[in-house]
Tab-separated table of C-alpha atoms in Angstrom:
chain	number	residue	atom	x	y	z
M	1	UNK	CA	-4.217	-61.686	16.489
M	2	UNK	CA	-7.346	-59.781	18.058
M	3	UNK	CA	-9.011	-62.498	19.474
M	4	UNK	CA	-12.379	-61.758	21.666
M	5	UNK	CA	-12.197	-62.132	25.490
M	6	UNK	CA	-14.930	-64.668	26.717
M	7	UNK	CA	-17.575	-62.250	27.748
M	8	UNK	CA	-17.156	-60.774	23.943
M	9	UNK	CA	-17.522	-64.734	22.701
M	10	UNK	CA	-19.959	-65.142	24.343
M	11	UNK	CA	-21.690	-61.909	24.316
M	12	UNK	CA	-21.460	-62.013	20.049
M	13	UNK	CA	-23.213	-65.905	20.284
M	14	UNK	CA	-25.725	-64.407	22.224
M	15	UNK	CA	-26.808	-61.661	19.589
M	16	UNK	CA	-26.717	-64.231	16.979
M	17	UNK	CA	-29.291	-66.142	19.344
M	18	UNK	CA	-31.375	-63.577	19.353
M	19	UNK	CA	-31.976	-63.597	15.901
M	20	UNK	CA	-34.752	-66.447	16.393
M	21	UNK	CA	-36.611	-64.579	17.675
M	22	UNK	CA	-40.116	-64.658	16.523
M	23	UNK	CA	-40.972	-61.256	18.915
M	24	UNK	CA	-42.479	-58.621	17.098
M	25	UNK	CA	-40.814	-55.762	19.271
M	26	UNK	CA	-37.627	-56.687	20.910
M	27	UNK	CA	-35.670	-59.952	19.745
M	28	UNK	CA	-33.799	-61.187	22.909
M	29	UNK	CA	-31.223	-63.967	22.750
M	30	UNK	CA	-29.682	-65.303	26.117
M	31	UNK	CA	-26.965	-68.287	26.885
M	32	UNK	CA	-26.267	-69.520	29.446
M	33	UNK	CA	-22.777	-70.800	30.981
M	34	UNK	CA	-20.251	-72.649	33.032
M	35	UNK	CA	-16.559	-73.005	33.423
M	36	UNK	CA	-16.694	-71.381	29.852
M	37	UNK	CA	-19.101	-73.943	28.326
M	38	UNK	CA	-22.374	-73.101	27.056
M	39	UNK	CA	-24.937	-75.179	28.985
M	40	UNK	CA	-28.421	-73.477	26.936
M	41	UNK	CA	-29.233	-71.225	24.765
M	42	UNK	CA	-33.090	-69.426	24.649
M	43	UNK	CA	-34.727	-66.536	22.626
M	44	UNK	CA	-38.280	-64.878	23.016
M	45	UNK	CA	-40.832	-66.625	21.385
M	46	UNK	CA	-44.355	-68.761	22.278
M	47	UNK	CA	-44.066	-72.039	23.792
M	48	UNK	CA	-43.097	-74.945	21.634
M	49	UNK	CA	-45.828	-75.570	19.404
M	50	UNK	CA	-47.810	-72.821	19.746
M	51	UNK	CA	-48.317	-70.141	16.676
M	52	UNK	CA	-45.660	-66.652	17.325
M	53	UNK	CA	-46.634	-63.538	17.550
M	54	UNK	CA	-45.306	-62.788	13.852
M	55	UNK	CA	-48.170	-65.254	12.931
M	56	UNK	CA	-50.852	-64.027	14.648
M	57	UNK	CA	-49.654	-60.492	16.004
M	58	UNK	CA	-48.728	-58.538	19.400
M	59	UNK	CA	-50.849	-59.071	22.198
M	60	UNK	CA	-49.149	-55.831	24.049
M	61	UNK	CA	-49.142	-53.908	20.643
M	62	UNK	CA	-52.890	-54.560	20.688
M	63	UNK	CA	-53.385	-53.290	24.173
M	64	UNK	CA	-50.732	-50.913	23.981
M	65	UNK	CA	-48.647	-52.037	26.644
M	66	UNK	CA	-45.547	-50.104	27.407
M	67	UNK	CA	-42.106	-51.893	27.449
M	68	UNK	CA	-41.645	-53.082	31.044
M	69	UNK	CA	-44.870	-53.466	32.283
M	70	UNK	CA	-47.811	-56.226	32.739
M	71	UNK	CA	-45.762	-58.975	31.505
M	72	UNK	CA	-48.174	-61.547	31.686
M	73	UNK	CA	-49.651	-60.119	28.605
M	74	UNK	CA	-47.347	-61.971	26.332
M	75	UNK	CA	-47.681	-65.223	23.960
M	76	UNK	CA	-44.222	-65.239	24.435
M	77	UNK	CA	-41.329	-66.062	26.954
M	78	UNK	CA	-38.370	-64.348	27.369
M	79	UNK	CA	-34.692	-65.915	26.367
M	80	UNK	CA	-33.689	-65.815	29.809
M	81	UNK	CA	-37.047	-68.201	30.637
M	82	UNK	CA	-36.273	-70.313	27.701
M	83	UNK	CA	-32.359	-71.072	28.467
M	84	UNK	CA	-33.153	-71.816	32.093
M	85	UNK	CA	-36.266	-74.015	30.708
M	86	UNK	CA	-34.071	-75.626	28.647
M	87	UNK	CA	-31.547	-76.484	31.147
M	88	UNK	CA	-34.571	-78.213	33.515
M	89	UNK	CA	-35.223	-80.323	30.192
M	90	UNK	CA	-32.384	-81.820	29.906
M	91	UNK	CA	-31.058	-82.526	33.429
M	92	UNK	CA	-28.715	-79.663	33.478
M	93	UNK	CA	-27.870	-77.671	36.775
M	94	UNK	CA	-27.719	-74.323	36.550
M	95	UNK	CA	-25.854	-73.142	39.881
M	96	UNK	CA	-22.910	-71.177	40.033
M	97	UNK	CA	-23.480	-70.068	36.207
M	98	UNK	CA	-23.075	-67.084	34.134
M	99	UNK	CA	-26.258	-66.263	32.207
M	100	UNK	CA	-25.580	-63.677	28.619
M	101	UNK	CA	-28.457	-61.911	27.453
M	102	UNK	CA	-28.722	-59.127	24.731
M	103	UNK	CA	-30.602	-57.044	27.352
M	104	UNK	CA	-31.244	-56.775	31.227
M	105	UNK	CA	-33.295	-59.126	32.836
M	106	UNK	CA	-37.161	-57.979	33.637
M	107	UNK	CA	-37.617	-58.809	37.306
M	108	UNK	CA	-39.712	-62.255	36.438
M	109	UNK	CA	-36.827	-63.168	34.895
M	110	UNK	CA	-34.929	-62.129	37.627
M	111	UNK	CA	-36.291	-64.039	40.121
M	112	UNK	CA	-35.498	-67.305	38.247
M	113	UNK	CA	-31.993	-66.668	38.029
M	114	UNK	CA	-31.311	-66.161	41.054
M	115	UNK	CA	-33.457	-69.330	42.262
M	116	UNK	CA	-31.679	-71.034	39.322
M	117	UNK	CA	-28.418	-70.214	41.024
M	118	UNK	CA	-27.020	-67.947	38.769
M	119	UNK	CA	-24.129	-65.567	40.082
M	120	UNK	CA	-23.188	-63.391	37.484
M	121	UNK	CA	-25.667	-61.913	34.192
M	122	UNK	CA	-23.377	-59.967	31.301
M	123	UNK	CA	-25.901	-58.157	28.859
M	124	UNK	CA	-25.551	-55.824	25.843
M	125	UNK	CA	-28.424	-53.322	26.404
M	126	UNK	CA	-30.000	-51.917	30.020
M	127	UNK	CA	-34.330	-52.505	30.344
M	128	UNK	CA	-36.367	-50.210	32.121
M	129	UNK	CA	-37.500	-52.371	35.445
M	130	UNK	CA	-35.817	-50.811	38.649
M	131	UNK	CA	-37.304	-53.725	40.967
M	132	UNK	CA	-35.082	-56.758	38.954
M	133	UNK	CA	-31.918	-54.101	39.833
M	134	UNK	CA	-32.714	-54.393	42.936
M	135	UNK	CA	-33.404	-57.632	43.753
M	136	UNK	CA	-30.549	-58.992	41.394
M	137	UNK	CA	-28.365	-57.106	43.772
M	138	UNK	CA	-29.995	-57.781	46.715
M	139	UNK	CA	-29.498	-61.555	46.173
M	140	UNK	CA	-25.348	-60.694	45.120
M	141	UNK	CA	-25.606	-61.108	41.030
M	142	UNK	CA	-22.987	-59.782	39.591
M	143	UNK	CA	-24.326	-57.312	36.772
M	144	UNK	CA	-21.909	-56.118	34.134
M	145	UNK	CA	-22.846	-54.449	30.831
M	146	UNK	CA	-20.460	-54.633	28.072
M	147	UNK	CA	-20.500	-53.185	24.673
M	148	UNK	CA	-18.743	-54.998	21.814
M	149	UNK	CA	-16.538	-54.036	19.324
M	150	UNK	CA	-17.521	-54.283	15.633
């Protein structure tokens, strides 16, 4: 029997989180978890109730804003945001927890995991922001990238 280690589980429910994604450039799925128990889920998209950007269209395409940069122009937030927003909602603490995204974290995100508490991020896929390396190590997250097997 070939059955998937948890980072792989894990890892393969992430990608299939991604795939709400409502982001017109990169979908992004992220979980988050705890003594192997999935605690939130998120994906990048516009705050509840508000129209996506596959509704009304890119506000970065529009300016032409390279990946990485000026994140702020963005209808949307990023799956990392959303699983740790998620967790706040319902009551749930986040410390000591492994967060699973299908790519690294920008350094906003950053920041919030590791004031979330978060020790440890597994992702598919690098991103091209130098400063969230460094301060994800800075603060001890473990970073691991794995690639899955089809």
């Amino acid at each position: 029997m070939d059955r998937p280690s948890w980072d792989e589980y894990f890892l393969r429910i992430t990608r299939e989180v991604s795939q709400r994604s409502t982001c017109m450039r990169r979908k992004v799925g992220a979980v988050l978890v705890r003594d192997r128990r999935i605690l939130a889920t998120g994906y990048n998209g516009a705050p509840s109730g508000l129209k996506h950007c596959d509704e009304v269209g890119c506000v970065r395409t529009l300016h032409n804003v390279p990946s990485g940069e000026r994140h702020e122009l963005c209808r949307g937030l990023h799956a990392e945001m959303n699983a740790l927003i998620q967790s706040a909602l319902f009551g749930i603490s986040t410390a000591e927890s492994t967060m699973y995204t299908t790519a690294h974290p920008c350094s906003l995100c950053a920041k919030m995991l590791i004031n979330a508490g978060v020790k440890r991020v597994v992702m598919l896929d690098d991103y091209p922001d130098e400063l969230s390396k460094q301060m994800l190590a800075e603060a001890g997250v473990l970073l691991e990238s794995i690639k899955l097997s089809e």
